[in-house]
mmCIF file with all atom_site columns, C-alpha atoms in Angstrom:
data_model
loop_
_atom_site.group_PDB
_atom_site.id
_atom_site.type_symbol
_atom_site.label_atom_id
_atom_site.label_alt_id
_atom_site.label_comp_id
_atom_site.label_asym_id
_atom_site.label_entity_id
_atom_site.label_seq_id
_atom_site.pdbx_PDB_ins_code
_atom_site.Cartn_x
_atom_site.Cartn_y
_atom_site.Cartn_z
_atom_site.occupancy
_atom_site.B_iso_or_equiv
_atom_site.pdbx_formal_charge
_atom_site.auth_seq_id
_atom_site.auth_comp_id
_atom_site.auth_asym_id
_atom_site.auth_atom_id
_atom_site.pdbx_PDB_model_num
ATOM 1   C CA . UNK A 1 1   ? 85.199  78.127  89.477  1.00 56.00 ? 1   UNK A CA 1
ATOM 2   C CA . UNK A 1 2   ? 86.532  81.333  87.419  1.00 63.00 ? 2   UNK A CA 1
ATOM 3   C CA . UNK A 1 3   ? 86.027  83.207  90.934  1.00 65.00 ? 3   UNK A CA 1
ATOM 4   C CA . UNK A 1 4   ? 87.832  80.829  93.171  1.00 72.00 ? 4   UNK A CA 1
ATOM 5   C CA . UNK A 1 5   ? 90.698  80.980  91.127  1.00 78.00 ? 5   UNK A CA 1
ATOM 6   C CA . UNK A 1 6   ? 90.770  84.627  91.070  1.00 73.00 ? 6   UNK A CA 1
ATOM 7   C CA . UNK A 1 7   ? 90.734  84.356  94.740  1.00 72.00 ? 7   UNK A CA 1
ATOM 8   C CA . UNK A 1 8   ? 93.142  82.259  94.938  1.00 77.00 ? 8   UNK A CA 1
ATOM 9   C CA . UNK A 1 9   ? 95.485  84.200  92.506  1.00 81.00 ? 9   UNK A CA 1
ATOM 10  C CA . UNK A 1 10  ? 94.823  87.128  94.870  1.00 77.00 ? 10  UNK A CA 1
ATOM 11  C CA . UNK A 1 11  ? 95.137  85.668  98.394  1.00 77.00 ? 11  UNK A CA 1
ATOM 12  C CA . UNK A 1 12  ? 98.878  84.182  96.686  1.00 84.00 ? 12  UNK A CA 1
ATOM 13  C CA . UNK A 1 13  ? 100.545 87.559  95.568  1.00 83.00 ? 13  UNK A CA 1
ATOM 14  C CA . UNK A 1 14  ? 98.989  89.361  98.536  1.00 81.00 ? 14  UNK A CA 1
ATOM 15  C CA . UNK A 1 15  ? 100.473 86.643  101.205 1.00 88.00 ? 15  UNK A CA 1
ATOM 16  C CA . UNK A 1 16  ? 103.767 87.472  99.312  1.00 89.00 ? 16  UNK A CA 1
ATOM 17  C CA . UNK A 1 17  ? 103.637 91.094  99.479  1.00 84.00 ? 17  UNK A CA 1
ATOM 18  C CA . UNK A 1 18  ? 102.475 91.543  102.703 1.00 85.00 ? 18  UNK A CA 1
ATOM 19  C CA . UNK A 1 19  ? 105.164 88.857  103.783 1.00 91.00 ? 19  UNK A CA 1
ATOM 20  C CA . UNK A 1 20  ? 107.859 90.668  102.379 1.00 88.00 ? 20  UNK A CA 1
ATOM 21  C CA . UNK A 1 21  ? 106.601 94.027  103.924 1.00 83.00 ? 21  UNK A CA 1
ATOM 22  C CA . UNK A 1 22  ? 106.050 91.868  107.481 1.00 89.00 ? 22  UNK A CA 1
ATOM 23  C CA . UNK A 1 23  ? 109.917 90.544  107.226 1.00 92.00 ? 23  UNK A CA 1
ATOM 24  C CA . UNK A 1 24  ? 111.609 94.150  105.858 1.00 87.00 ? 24  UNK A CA 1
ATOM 25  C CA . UNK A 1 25  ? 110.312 95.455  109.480 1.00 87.00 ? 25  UNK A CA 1
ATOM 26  C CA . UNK A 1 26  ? 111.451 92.709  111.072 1.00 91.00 ? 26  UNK A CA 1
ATOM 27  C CA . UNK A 1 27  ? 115.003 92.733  109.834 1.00 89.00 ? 27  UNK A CA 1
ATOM 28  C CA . UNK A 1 28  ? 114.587 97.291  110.539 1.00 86.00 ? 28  UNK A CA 1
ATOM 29  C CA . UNK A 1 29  ? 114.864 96.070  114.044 1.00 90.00 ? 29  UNK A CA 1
ATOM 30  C CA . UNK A 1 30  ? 117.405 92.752  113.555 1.00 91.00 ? 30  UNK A CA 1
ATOM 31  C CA . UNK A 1 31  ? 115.109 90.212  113.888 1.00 93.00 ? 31  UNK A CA 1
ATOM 32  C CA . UNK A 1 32  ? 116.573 86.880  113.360 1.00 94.00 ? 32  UNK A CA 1
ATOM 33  C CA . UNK A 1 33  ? 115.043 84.709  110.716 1.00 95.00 ? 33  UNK A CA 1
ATOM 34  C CA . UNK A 1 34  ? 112.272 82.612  112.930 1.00 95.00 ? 34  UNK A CA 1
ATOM 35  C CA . UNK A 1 35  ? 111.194 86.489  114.235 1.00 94.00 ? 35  UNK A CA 1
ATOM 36  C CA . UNK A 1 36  ? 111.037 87.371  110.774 1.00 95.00 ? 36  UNK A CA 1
ATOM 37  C CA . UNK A 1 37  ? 109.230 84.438  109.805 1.00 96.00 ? 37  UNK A CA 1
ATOM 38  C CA . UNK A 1 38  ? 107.008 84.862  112.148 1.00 94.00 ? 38  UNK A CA 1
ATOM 39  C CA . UNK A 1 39  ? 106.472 88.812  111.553 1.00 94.00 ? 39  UNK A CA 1
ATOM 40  C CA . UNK A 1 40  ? 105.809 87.691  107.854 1.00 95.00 ? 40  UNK A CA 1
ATOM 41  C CA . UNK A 1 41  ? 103.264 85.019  108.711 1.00 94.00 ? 41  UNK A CA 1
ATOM 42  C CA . UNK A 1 42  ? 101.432 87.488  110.629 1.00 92.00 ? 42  UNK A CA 1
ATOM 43  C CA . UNK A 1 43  ? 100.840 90.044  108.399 1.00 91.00 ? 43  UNK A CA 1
ATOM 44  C CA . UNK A 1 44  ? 100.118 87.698  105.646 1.00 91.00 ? 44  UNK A CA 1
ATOM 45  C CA . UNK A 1 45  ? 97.913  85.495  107.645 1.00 92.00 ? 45  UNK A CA 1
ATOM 46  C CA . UNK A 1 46  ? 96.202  87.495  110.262 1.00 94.00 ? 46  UNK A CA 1
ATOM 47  C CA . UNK A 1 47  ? 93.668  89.462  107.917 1.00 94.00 ? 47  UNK A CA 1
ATOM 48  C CA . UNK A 1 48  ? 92.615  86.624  106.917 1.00 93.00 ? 48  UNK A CA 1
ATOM 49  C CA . UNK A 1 49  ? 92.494  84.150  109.359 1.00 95.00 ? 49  UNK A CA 1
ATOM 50  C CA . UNK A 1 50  ? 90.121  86.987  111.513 1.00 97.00 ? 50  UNK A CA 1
ATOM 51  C CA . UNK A 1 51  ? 87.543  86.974  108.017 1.00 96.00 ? 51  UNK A CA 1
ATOM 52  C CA . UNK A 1 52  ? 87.485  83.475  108.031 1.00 96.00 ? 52  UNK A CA 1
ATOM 53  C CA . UNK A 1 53  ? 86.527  82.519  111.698 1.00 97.00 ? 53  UNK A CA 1
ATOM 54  C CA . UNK A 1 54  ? 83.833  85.045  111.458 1.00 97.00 ? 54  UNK A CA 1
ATOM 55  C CA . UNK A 1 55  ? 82.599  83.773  108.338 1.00 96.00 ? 55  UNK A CA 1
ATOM 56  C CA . UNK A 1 56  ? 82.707  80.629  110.096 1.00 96.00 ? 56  UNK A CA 1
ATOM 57  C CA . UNK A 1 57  ? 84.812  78.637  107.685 1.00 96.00 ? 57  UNK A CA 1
ATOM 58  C CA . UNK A 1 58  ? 88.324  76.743  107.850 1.00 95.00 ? 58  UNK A CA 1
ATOM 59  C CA . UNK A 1 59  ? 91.040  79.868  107.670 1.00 94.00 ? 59  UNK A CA 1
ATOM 60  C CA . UNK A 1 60  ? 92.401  79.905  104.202 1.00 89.00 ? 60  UNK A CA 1
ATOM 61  C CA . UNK A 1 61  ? 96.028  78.763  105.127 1.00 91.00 ? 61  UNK A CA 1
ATOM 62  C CA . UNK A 1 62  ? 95.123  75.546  106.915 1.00 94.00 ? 62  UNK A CA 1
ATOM 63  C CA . UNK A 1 63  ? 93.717  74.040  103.640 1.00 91.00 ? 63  UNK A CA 1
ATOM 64  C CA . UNK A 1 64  ? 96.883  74.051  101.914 1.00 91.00 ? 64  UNK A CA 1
ATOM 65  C CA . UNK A 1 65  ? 100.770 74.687  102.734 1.00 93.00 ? 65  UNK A CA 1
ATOM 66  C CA . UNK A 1 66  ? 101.340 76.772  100.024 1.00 93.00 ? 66  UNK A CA 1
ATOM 67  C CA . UNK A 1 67  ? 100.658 79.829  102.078 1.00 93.00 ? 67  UNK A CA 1
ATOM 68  C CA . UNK A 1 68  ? 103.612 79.123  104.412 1.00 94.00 ? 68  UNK A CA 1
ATOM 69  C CA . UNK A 1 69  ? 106.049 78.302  101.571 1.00 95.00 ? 69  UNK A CA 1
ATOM 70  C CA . UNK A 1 70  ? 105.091 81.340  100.101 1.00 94.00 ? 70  UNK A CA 1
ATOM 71  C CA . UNK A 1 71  ? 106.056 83.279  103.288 1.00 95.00 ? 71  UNK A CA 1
ATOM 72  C CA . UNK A 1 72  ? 109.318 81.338  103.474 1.00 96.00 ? 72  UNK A CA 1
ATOM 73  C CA . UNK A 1 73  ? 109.957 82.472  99.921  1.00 95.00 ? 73  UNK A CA 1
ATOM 74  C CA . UNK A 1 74  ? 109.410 85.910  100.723 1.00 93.00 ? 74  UNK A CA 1
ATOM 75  C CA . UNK A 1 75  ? 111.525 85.327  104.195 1.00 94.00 ? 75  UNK A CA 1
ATOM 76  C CA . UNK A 1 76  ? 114.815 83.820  101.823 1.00 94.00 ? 76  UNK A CA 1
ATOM 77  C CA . UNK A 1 77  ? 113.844 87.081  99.234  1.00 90.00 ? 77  UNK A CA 1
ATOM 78  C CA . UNK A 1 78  ? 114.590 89.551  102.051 1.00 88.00 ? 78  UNK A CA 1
ATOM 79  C CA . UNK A 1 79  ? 117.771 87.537  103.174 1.00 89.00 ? 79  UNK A CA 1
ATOM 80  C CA . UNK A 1 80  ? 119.188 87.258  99.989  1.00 88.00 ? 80  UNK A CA 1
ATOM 81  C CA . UNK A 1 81  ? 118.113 90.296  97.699  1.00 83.00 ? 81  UNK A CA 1
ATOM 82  C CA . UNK A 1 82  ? 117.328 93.032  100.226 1.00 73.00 ? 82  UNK A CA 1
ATOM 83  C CA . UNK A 1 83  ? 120.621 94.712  100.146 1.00 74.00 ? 83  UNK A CA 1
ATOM 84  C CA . UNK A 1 84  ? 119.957 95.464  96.141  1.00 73.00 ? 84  UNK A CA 1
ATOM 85  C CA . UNK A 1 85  ? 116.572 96.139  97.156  1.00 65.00 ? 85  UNK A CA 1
ATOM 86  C CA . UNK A 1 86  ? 116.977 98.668  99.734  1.00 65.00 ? 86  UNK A CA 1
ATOM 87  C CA . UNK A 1 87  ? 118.252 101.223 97.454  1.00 60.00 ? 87  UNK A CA 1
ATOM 88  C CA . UNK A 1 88  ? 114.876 101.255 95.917  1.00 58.00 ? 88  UNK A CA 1
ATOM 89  C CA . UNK A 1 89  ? 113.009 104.224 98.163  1.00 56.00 ? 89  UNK A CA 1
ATOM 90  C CA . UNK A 1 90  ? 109.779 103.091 99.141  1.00 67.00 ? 90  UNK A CA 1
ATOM 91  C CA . UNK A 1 91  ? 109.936 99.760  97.663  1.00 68.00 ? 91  UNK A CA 1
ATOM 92  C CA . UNK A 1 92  ? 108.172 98.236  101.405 1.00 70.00 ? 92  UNK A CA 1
ATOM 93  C CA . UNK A 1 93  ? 105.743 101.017 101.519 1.00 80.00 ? 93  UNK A CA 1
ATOM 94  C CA . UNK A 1 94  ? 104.835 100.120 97.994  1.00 82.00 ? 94  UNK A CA 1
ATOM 95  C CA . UNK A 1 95  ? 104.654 95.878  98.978  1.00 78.00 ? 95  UNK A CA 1
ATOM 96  C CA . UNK A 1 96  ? 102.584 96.719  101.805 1.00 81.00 ? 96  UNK A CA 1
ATOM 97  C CA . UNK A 1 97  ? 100.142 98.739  99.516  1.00 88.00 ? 97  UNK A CA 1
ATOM 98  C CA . UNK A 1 98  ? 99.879  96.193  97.151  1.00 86.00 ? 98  UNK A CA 1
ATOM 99  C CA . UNK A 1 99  ? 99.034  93.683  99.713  1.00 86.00 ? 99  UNK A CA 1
ATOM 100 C CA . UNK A 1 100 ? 96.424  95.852  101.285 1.00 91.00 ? 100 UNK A CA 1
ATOM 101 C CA . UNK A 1 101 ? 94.830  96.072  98.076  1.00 92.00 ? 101 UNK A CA 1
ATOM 102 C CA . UNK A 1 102 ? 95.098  92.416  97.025  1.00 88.00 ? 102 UNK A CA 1
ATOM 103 C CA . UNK A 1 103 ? 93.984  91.302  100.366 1.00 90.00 ? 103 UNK A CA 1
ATOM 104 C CA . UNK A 1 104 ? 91.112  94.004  100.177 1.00 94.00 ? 104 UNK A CA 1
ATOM 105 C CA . UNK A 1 105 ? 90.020  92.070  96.948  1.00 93.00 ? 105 UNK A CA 1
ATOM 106 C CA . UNK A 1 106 ? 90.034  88.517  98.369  1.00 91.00 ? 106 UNK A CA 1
ATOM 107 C CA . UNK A 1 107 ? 88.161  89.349  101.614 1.00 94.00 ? 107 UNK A CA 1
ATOM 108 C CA . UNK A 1 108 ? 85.378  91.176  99.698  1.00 96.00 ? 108 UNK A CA 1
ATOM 109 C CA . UNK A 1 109 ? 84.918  88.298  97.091  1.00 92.00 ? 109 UNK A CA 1
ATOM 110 C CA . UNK A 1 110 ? 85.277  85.772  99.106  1.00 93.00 ? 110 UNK A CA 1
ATOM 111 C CA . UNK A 1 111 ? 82.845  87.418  101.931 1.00 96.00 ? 111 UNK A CA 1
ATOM 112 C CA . UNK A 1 112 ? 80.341  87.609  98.688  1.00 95.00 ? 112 UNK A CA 1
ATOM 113 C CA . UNK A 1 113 ? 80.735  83.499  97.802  1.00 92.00 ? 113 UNK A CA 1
ATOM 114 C CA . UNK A 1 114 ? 79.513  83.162  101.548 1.00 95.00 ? 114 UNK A CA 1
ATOM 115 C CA . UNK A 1 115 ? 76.242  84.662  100.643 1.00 95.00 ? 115 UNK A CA 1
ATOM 116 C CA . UNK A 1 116 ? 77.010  88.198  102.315 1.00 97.00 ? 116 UNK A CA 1
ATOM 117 C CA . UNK A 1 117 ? 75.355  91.029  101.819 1.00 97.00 ? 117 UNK A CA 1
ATOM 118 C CA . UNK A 1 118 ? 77.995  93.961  99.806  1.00 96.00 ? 118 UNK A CA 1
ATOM 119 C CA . UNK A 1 119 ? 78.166  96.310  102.775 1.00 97.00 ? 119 UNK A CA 1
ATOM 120 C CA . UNK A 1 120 ? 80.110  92.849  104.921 1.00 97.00 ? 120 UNK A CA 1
ATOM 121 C CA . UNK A 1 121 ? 82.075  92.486  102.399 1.00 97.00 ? 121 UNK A CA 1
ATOM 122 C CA . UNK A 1 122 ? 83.139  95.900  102.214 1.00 97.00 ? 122 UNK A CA 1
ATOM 123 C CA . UNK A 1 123 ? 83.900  95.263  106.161 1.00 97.00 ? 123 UNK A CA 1
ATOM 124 C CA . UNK A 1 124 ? 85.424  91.904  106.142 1.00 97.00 ? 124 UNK A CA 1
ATOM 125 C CA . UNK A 1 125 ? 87.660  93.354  103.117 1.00 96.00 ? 125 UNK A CA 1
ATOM 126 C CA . UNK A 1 126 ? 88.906  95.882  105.220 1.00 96.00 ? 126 UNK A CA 1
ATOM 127 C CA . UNK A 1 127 ? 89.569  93.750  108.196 1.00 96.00 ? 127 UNK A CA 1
ATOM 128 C CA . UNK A 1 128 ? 91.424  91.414  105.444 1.00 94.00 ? 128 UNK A CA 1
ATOM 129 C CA . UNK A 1 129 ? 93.526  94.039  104.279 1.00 93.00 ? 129 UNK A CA 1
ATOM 130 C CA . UNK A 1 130 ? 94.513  95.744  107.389 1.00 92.00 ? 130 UNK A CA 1
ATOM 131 C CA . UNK A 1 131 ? 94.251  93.311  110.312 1.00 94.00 ? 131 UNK A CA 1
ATOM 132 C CA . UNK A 1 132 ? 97.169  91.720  109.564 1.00 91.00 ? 132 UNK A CA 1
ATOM 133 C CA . UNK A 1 133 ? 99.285  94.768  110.184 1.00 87.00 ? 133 UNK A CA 1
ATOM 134 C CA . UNK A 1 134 ? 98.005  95.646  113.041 1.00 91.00 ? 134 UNK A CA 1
ATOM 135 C CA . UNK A 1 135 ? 98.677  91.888  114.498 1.00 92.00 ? 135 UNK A CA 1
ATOM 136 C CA . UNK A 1 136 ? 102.468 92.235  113.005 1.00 89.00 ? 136 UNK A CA 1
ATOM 137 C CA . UNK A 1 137 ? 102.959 96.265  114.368 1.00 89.00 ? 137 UNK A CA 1
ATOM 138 C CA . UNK A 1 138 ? 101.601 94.627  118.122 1.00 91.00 ? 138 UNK A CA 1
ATOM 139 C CA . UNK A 1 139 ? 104.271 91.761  117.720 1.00 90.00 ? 139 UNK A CA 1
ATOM 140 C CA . UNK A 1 140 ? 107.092 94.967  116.477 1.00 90.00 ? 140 UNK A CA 1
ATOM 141 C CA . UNK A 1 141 ? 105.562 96.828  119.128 1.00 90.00 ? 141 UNK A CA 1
ATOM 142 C CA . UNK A 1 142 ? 104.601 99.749  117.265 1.00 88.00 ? 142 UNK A CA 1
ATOM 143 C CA . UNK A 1 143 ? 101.836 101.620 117.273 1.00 85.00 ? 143 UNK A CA 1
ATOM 144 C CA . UNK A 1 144 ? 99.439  100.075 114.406 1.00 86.00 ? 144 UNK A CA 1
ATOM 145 C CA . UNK A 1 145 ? 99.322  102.195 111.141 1.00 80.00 ? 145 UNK A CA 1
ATOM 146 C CA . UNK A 1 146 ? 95.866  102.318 110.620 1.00 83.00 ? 146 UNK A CA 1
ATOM 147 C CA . UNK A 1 147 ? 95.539  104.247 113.853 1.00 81.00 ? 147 UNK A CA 1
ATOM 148 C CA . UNK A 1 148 ? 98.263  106.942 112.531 1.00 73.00 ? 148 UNK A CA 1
ATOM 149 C CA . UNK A 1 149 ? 96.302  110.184 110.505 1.00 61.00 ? 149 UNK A CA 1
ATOM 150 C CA . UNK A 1 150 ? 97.798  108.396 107.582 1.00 68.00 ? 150 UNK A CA 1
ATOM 151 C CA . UNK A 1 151 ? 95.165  107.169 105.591 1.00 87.00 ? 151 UNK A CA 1
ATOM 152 C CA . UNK A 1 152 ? 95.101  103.122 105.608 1.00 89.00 ? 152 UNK A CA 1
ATOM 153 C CA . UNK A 1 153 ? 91.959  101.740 106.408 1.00 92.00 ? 153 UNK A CA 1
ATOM 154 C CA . UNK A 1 154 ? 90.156  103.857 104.652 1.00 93.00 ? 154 UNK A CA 1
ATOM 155 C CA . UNK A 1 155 ? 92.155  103.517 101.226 1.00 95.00 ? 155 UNK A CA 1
ATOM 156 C CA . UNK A 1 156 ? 90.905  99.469  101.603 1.00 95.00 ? 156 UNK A CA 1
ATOM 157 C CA . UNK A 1 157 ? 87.192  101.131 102.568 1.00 95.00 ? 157 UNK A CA 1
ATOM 158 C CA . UNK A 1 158 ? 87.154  103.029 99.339  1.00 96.00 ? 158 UNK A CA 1
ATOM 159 C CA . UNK A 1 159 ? 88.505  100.290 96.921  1.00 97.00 ? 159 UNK A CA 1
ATOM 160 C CA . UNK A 1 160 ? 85.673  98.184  98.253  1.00 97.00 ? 160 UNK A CA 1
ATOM 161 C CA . UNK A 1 161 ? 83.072  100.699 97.680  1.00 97.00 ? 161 UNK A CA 1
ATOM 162 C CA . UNK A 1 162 ? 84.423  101.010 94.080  1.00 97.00 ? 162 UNK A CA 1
ATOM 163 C CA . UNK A 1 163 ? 83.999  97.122  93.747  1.00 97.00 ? 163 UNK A CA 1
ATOM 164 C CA . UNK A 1 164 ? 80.519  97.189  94.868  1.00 97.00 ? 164 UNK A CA 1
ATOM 165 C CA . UNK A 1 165 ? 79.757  100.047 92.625  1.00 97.00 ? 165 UNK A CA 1
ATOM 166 C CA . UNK A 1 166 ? 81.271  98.223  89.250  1.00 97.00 ? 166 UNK A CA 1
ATOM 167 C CA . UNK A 1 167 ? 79.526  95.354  90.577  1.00 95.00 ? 167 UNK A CA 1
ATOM 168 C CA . UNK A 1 168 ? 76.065  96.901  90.936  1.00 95.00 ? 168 UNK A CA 1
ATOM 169 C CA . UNK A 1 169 ? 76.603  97.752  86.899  1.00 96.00 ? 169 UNK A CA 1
ATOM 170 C CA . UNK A 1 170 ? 77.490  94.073  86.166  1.00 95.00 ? 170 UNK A CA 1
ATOM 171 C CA . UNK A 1 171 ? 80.899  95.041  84.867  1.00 94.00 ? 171 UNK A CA 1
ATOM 172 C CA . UNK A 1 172 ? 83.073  91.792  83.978  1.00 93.00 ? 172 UNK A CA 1
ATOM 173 C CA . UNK A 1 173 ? 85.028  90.390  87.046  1.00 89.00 ? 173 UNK A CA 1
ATOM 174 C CA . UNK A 1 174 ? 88.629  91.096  85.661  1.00 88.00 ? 174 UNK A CA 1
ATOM 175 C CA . UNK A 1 175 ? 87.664  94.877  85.366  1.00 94.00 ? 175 UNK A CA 1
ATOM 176 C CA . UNK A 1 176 ? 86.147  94.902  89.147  1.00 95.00 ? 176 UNK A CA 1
ATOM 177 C CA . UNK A 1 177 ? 89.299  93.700  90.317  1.00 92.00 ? 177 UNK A CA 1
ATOM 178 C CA . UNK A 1 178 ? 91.449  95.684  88.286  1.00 93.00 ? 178 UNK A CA 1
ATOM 179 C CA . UNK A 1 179 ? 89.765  99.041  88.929  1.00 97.00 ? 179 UNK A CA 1
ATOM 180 C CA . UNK A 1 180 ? 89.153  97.875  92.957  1.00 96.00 ? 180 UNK A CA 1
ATOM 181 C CA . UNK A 1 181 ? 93.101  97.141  92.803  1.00 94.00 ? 181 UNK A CA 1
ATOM 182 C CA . UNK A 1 182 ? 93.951  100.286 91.305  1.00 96.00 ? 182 UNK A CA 1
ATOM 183 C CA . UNK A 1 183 ? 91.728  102.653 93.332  1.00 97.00 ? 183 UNK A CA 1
ATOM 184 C CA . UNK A 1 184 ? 93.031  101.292 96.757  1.00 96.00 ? 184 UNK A CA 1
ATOM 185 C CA . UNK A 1 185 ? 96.684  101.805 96.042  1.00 95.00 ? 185 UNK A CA 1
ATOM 186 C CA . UNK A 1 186 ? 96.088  105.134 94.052  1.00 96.00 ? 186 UNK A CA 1
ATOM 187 C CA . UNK A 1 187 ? 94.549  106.243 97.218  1.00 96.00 ? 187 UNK A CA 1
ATOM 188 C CA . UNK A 1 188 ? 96.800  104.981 99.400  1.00 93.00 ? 188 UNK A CA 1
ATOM 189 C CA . UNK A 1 189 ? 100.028 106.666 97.243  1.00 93.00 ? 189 UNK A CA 1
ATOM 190 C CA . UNK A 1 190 ? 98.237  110.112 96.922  1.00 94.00 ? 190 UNK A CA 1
ATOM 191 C CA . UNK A 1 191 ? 97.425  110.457 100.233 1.00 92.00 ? 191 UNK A CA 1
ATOM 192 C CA . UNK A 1 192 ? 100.931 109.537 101.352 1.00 89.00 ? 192 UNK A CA 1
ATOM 193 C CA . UNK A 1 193 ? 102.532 111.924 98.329  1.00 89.00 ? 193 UNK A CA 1
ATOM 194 C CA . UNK A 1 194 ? 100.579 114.496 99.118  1.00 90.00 ? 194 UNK A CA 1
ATOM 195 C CA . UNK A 1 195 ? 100.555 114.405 103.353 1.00 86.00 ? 195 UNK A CA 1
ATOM 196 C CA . UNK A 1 196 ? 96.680  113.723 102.622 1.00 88.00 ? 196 UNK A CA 1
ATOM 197 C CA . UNK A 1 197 ? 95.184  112.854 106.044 1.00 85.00 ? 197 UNK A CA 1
ATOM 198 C CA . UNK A 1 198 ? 91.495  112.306 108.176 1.00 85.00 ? 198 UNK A CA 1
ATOM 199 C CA . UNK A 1 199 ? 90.955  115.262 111.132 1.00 85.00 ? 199 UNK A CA 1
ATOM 200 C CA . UNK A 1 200 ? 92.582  114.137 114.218 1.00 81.00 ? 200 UNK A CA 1
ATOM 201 C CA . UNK A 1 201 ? 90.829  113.456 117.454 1.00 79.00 ? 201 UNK A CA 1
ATOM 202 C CA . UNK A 1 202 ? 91.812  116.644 119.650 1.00 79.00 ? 202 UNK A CA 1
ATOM 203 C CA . UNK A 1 203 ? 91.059  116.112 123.965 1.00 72.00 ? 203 UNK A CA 1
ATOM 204 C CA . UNK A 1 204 ? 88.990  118.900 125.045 1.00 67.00 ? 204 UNK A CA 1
ATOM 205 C CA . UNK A 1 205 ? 89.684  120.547 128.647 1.00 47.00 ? 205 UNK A CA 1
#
């Protein structure tokens, strides 16, 4: 019970703050506020959704509402609030962080409840995290972030190994989280702070 309402916590404030990333990049390109909507629901949907068809289960936001009014809160946030937000630098790189690692969080534990083994989890956490922007970057037509040098993916990959590591040593649930939480973003901010990056494929003649 404890575990399903962490997930539940999680799969809430990550739906928000990758909606609110989804709808800022929407509105960059003047969106109107169905494309916005839409952009949102993608990003904080599609991650998801994906983990839960292949874990062969009902996808998280048809089992409730809440999910969409969520989005829609995030949607009126943007409309209302984003022109004092905008002078905050980085304040949608840092939403779309946050939901990357919250989202991480929620596809690893919920991957676990399903009887996976860890190294699925660490998987379907990463497709959680990330899929969603890719699905919202197609629909922006963009070229998907986790596909730039910039690392993404692998921030998600590493705050999942972390979890299965505190795990392994039986460390309390809260502290998992937290320390997953914190290692995915830390490595996400570094590597963007410091232009830290995986080699790049080069086409040999």
């Amino acid at each position: 019970m404890e575990q399903d309402i962490v997930i539940r916590i999680i799969e809430l404030l990550g739906t928000f703050a990758f909606a609110i990333s989804g709808i800022r990049h929407a509105a960059a390109k003047q969106f109107d506020w169905f494309g916005g909507y839409v952009c949102g629901i993608a990003v904080a949907i599609g991650g998801g959704t994906i983990r839960d068809v292949m874990l062969g289960t009902t996808p998280f936001w048809m089992t409730t509402p809440i999910y969409m009014i969520c989005t829609a809160i995030a949607l009126l946030t943007v409309a209302f609030f984003g022109r004092w937000m905008e002078p905050l630098k980085n304040a949608w790189f840092v939403f779309d962080t946050l939901g990357l690692a919250l989202f991480t969080i929620a596809g690893i534990q919920k991957s676990l409840t399903f009887g996976q083994p860890f190294w699925v989890a660490i998987i379907m956490g990463c497709i959680t995290g990330s899929a969603g922007g890719v699905i919202r970057d197609v629909l922006l037509n963009n070229e998907p972030v986790i596909f730039h040098k910039e690392i993404y993916a692998m921030a998600s990959v590493l705050g999942g190994i972390v979890y299965w590591a505190l795990a392994y040593l039986t460390m309390p649930l809260e502290a998992t989280v937290i320390a997953s939480f914190v290692t995915t973003c830390s490595v996400r901010f570094l590597a963007v702070r410091y232009h830290i990056s995986l080699p790049t494929l080069n086409e040999e003649s």
